[in-house]
XYZ file of N, CA and C in Angstrom:
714
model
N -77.527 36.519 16.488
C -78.008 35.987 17.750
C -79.536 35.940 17.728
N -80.536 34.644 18.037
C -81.478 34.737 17.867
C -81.968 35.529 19.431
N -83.631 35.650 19.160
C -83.753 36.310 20.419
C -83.943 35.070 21.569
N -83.928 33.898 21.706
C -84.387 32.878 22.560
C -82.358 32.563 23.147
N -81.500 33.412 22.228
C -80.561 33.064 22.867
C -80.014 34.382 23.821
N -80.356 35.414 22.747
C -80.801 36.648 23.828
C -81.461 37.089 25.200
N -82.038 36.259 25.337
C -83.027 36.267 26.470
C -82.017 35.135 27.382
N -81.873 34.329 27.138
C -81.205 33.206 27.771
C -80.127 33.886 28.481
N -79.017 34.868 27.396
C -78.244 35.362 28.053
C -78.015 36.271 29.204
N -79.329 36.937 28.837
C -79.839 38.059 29.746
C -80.160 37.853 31.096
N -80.922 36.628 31.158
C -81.395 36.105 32.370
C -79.929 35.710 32.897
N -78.846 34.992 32.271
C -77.694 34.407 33.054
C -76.889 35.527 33.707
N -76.683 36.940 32.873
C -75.913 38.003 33.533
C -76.894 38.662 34.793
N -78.118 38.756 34.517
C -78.775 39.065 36.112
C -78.934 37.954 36.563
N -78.762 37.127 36.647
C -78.596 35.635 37.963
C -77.355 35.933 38.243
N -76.007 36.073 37.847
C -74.520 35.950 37.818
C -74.895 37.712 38.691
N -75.209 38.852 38.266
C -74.951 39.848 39.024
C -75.844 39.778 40.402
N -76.735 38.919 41.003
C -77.664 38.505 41.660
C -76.746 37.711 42.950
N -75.646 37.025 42.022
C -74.981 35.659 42.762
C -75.864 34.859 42.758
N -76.904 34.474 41.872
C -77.487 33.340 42.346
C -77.300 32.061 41.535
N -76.277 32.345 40.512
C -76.178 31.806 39.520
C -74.109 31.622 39.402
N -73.527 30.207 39.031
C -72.286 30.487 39.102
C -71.664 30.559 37.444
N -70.467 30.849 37.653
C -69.913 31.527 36.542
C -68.636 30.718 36.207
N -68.595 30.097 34.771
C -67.346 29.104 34.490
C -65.978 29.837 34.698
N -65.380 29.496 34.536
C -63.663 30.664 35.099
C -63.195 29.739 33.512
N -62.129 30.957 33.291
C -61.868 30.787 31.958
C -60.519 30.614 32.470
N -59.405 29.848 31.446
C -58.199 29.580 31.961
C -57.007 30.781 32.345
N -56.419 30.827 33.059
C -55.719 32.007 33.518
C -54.975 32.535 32.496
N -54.378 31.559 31.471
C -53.427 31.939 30.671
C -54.154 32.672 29.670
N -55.651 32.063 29.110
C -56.214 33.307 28.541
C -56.384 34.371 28.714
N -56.592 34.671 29.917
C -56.815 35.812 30.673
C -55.842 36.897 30.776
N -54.819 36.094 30.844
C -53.722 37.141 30.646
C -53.207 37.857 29.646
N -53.576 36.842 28.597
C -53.630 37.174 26.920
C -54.528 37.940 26.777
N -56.044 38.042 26.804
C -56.983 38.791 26.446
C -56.064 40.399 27.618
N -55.864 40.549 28.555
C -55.038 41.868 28.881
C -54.210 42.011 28.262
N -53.407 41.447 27.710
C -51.937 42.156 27.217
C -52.782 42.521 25.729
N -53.441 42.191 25.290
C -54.355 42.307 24.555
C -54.955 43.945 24.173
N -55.776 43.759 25.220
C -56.099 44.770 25.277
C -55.508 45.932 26.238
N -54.227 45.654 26.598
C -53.349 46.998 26.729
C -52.498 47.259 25.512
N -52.074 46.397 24.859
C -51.659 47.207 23.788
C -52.441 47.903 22.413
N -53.587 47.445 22.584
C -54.714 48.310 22.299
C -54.835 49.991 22.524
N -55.086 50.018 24.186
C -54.706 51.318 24.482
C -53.390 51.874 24.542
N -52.169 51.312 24.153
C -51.181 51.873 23.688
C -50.932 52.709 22.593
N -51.554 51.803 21.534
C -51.963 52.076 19.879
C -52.707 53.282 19.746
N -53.492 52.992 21.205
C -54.542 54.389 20.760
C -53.932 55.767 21.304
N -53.372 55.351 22.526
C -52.264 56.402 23.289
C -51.589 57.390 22.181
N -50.618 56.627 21.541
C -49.808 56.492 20.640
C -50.216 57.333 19.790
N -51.948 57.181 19.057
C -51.796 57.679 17.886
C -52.451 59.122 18.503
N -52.953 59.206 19.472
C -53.840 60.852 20.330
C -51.906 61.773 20.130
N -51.298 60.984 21.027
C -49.988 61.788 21.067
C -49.262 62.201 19.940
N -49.248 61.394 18.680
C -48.266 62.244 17.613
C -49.093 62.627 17.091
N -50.659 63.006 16.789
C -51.387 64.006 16.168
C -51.400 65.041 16.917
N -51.322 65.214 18.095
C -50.952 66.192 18.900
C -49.485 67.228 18.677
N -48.724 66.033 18.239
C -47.265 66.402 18.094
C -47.651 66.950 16.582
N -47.910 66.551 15.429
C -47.981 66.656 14.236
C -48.795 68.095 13.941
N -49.869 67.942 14.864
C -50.887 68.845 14.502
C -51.187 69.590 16.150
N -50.517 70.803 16.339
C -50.664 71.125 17.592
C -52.220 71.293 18.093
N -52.274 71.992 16.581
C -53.518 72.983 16.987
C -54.927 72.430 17.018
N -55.883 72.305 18.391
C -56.733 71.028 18.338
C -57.903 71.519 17.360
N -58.150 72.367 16.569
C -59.105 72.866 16.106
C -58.638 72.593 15.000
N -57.433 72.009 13.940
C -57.570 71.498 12.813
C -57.110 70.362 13.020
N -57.047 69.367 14.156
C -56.943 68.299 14.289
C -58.619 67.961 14.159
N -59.393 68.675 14.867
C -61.084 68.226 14.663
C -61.069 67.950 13.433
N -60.837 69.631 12.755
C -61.345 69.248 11.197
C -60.591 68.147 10.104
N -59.632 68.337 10.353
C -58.390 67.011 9.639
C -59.914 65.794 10.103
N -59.765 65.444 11.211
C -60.759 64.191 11.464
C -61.910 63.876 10.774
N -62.681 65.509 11.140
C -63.812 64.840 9.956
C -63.607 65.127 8.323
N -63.109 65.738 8.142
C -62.738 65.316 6.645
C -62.131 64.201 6.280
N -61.199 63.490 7.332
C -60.712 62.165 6.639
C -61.900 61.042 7.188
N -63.038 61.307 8.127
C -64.577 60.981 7.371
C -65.059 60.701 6.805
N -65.070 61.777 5.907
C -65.499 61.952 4.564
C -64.789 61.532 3.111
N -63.577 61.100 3.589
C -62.820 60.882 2.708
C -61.955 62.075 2.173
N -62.384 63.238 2.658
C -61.335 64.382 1.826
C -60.159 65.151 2.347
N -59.848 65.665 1.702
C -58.456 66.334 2.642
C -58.121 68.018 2.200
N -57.521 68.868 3.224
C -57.482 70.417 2.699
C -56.023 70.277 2.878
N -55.713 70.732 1.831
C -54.240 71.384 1.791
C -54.652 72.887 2.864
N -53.206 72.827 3.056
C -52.967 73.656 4.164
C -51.531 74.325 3.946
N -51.162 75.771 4.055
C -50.227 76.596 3.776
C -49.816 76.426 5.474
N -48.190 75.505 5.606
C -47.638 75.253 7.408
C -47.661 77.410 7.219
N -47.174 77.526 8.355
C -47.006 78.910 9.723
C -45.809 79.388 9.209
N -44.539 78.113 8.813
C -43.058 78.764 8.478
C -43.719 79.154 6.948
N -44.319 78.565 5.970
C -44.407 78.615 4.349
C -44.925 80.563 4.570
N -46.209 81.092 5.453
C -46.911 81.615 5.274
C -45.968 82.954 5.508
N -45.101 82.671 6.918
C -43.913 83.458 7.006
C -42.945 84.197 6.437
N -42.494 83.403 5.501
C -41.922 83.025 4.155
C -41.798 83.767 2.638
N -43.090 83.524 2.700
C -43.965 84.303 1.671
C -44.307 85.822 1.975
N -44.421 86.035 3.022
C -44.674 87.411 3.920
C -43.188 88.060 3.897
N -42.075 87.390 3.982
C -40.621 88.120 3.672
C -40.340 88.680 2.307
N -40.912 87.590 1.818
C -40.401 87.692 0.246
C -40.977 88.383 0.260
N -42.731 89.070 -0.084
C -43.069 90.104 -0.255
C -42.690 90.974 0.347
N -42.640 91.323 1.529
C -42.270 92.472 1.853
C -40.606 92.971 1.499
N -39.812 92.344 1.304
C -38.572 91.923 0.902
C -38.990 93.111 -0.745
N -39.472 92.693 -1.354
C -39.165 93.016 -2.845
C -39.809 94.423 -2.901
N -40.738 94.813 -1.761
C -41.902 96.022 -1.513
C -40.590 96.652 -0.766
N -39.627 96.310 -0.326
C -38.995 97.242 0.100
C -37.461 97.431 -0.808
N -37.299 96.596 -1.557
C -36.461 97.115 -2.825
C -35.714 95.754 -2.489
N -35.632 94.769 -3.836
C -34.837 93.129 -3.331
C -33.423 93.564 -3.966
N -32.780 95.192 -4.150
C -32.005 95.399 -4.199
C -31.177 96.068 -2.971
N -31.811 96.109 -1.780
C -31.455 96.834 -0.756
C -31.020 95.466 0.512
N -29.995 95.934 0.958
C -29.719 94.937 2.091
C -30.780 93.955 2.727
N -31.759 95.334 3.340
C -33.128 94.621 4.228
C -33.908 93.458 3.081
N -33.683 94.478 1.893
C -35.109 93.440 0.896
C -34.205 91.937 0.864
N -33.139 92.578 0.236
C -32.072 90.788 0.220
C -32.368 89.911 1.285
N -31.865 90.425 2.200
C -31.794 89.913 3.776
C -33.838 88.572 4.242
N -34.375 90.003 3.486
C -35.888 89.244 3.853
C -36.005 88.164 2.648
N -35.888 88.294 1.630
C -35.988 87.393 0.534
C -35.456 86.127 0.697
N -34.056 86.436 1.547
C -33.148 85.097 1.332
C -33.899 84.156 2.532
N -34.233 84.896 3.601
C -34.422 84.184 4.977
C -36.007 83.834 4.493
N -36.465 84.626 4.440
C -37.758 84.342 3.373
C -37.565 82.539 2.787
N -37.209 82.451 2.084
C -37.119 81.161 1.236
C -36.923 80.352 1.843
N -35.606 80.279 3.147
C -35.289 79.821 4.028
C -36.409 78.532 5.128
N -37.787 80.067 5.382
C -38.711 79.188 6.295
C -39.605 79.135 4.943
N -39.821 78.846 3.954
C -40.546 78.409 3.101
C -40.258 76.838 2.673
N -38.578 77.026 2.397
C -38.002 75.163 2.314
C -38.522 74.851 3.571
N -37.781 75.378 4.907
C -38.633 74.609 6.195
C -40.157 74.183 6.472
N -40.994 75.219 5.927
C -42.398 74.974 5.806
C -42.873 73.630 5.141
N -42.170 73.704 3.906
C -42.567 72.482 2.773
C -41.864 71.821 3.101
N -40.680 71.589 3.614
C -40.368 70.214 4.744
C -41.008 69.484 5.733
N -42.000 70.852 6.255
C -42.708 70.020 7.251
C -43.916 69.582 7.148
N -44.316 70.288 5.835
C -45.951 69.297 5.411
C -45.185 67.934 4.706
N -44.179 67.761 4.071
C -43.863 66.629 3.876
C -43.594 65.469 4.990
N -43.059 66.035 5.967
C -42.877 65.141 7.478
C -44.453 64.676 7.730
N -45.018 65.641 8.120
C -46.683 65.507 8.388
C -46.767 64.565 8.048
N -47.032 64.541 6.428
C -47.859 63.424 5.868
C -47.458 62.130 5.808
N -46.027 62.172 5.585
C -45.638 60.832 5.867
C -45.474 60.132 7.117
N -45.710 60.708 8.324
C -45.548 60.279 9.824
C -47.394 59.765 9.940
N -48.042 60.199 9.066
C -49.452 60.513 9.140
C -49.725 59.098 7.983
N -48.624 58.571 7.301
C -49.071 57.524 6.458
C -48.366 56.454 7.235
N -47.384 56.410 7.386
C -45.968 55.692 7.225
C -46.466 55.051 8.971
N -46.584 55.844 10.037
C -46.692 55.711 11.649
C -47.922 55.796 12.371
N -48.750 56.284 12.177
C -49.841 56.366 12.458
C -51.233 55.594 11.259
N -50.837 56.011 9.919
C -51.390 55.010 9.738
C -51.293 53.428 9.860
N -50.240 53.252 10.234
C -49.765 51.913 10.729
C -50.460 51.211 12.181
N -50.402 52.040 13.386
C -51.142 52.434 14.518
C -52.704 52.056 14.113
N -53.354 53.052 13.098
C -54.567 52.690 12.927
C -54.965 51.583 12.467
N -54.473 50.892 11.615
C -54.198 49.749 10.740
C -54.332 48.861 11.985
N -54.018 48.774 12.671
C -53.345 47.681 14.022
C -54.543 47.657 14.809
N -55.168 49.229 14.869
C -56.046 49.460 16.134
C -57.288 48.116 15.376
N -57.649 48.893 14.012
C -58.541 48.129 13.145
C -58.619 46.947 12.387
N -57.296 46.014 12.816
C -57.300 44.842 12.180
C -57.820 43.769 13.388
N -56.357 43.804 13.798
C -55.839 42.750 15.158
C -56.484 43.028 16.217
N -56.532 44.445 16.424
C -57.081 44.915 17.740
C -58.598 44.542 18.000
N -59.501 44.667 17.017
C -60.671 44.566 16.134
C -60.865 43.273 16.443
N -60.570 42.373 15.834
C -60.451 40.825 15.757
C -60.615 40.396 17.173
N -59.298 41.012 17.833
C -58.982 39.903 19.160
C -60.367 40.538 20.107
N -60.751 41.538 20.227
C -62.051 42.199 20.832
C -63.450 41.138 20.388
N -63.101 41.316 19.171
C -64.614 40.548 18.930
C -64.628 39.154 19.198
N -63.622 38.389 19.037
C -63.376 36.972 19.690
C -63.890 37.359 21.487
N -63.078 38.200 22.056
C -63.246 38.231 23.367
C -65.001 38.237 23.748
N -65.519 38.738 22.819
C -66.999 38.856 22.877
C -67.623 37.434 22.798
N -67.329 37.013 21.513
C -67.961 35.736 21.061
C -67.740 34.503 22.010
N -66.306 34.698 22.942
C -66.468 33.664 24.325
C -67.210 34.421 25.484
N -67.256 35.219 25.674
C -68.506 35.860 26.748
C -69.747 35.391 26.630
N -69.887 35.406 25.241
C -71.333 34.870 24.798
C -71.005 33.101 25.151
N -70.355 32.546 24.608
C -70.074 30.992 24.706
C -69.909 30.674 26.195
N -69.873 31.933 27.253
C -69.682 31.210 28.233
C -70.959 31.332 29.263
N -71.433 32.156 28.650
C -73.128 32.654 29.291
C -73.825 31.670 28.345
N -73.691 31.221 27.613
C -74.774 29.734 26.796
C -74.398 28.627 27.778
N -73.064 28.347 27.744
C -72.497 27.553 28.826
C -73.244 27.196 30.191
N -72.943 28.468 30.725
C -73.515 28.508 32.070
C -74.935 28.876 32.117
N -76.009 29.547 31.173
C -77.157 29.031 31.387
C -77.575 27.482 31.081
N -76.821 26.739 30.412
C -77.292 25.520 29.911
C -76.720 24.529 31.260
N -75.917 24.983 32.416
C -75.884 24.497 33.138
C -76.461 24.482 34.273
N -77.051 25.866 34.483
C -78.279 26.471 35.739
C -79.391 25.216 35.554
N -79.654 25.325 34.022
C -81.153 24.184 33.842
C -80.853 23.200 34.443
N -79.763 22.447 33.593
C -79.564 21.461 34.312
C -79.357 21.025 35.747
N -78.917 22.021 36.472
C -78.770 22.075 38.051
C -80.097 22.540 38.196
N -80.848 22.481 38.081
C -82.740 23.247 38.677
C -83.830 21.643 37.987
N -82.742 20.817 37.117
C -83.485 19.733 37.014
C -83.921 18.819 38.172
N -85.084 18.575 38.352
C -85.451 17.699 39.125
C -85.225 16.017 38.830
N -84.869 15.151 39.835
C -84.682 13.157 38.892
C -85.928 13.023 38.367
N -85.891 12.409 37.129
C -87.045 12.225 36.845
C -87.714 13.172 35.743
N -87.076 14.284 35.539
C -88.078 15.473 34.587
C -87.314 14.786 33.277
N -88.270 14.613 32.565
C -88.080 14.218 31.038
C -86.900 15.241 30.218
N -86.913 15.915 30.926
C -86.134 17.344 29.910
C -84.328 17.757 30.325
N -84.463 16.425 31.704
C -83.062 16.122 31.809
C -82.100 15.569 31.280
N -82.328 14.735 30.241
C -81.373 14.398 29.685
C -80.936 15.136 28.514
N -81.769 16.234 27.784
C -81.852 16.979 27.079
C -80.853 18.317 27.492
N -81.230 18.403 28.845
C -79.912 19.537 29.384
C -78.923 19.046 29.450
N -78.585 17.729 29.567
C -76.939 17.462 29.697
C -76.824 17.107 28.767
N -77.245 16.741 27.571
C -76.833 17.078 26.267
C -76.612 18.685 25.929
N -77.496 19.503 26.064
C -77.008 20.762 26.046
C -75.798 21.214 26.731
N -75.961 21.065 27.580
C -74.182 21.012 28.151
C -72.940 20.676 27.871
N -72.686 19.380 27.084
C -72.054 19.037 26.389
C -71.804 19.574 25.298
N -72.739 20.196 24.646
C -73.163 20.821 23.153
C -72.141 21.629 23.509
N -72.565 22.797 24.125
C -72.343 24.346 25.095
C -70.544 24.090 25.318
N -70.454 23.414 25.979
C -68.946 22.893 26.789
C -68.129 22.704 25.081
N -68.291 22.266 24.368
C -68.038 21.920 23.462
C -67.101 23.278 22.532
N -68.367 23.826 22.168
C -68.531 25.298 21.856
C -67.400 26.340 22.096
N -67.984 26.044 23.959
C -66.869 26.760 24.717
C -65.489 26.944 23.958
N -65.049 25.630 24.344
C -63.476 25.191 24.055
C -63.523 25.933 22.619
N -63.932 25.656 22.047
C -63.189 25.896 20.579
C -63.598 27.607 20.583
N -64.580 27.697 21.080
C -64.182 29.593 21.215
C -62.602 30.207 22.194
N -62.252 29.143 22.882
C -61.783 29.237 23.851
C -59.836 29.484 22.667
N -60.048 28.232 22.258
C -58.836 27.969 20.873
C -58.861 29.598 20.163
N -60.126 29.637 19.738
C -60.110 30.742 18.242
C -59.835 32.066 19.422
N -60.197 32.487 20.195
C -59.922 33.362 21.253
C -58.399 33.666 21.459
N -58.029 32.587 21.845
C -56.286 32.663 22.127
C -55.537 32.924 21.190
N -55.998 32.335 20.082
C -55.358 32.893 18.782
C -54.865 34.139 17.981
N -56.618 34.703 18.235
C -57.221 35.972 17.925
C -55.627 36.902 18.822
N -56.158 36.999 20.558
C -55.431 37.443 21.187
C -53.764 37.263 21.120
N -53.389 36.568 20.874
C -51.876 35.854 20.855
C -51.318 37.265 19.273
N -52.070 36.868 17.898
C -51.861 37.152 16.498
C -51.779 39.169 17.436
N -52.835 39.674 18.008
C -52.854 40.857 18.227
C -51.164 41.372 18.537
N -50.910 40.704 19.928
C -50.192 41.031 20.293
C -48.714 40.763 19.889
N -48.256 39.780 19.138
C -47.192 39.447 18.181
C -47.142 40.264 17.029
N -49.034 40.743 16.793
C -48.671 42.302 15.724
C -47.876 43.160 16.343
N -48.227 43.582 17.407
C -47.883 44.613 17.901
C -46.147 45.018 17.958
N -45.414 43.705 18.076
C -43.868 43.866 17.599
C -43.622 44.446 16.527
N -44.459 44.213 15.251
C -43.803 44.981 13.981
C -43.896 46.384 13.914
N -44.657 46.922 15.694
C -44.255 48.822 15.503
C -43.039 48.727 15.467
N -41.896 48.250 15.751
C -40.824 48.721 15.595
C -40.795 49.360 14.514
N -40.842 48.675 12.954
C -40.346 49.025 11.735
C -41.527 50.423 11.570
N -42.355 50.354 12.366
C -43.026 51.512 11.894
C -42.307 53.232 13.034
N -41.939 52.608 13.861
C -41.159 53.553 15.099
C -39.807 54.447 14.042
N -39.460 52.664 13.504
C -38.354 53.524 13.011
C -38.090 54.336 11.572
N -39.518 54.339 11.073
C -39.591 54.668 9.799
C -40.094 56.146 10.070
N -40.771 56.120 11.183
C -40.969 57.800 12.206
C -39.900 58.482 12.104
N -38.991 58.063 13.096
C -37.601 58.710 13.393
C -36.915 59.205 12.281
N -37.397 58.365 11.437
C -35.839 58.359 9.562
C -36.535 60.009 9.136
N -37.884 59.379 9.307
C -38.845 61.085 8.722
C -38.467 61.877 9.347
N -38.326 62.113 10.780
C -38.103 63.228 11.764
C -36.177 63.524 11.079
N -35.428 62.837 11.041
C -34.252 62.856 10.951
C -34.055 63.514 9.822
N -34.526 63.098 9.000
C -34.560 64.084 7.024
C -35.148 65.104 7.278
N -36.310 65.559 7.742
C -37.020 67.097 8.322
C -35.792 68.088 8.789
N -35.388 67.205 10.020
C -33.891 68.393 10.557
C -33.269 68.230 9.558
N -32.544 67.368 8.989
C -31.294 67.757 8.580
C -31.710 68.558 7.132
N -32.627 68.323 6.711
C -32.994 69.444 5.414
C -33.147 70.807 6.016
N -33.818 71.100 7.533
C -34.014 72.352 7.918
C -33.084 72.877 8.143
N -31.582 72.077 8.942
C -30.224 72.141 9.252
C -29.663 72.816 8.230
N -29.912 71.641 6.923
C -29.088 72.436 5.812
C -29.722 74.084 5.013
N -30.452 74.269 5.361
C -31.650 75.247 4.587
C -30.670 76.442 5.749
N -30.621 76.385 6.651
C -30.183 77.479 7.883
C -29.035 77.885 7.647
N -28.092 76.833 7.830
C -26.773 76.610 7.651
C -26.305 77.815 6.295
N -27.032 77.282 4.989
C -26.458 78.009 3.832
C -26.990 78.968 3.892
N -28.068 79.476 4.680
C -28.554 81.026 4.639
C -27.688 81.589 5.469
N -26.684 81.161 6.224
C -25.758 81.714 7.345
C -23.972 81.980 6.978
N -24.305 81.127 6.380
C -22.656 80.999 5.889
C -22.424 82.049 4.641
């Protein structure tokens, strides 16, 4: 943006917040698009606050998870059941893994250790598979249809300053026919921001159908987690 179009614009949003200045109306049906737009935007984002929440209770390694994936890096992490686990078994064998109690701790021991390493496997794949999908969406489509929404804001404040001039032309000023050529120019502009806009917005939100396959590729993960934890319980019981 040069600065002579900068300035131009500037002056049109304080004339327009002034009222002294009028404002083109954009077609309704865009309008409705650029919202559905940008509500499923904040869905995406809804979406992805809530299963890191779910994934990662604890908000103090959800911070750090964040800025390390920042940085690009990542900490392995020993889950609560693994650490449990490991704490049976030892104490299990410190108390003789020939004695009822030691058996008893060893076996159940192992028990929340498969459950543990079941559930950093859930993690990560709900964390690739669903959410990175979510992010993917926030940062493609979502991304896109936003910055279109911008680039006609701008097309419509060129618009409508190039039409103030022309309405402040006096008959007769040499520099009138020059504004309604600018106008035309501007009007021109408009429209086809107006096209690439709807597009932008339309592509967002027709993304937004393929969460299904990502919803249900969630659930399949959640579903293999239980039934491996199911089965892990089950044979320590029977």
């Amino acid at each position: 943006m040069s600065f002579g179009t900068f300035i131009n614009r500037t002056v049109q949003k304080t004339e327009e917040a002034l009222r002294t200045s009028e404002k083109t109306p954009i077609d309704p049906e865009l309008v409705n698009l650029m919202g559905q737009s940008e509500m499923r935007k904040r869905w995406a984002k809804q979406l992805i606050q809530l299963t890191e929440n779910m994934i990662r209770p604890n908000p103090a390694i959800r911070l750090e998870d964040s800025i390390l994936k920042g940085l690009e890096r990542t900490k392995e992490r020993t889950s609560a059941s693994e650490q449990l686990g490991e704490s049976m078994c030892l104490i299990g064998n410190e108390a003789g893994s020939s004695t009822p109690v030691g058996q008893s701790l060893n076996q159940f021991g192992n028990v929340e250790t498969t459950m543990g390493r079941a559930q950093d496997v859930m993690i990560k794949e709900i964390d690739q598979k669903y959410i990175g999908w979510l992010r993917g969406y926030v940062e493609s489509s979502c991304k896109q249809a936003e910055k279109e929404r911008e680039k006609l804001e701008g097309k419509r404040l060129d618009l409508d300053r190039a039409k103030t001039k022309l309405r402040h032309a006096k008959d007769g000023d040499p520099k009138k026919q020059s504004y309604e050529m600018a106008v035309n120019e501007e009007q021109r502009l408009f429209d086809e921001q107006c096209k690439t806009a709807k597009q932008a917005q339309e592509k967002s939100i027709s993304e937004f159908e393929k969460h299904v396959d990502a919803l249900r590729a969630m659930i399949e993960i959640q579903y293999n987690y239980h039934k491996q934890c199911a089965e892990a319980l089950k044979a320590a019981i029977s």
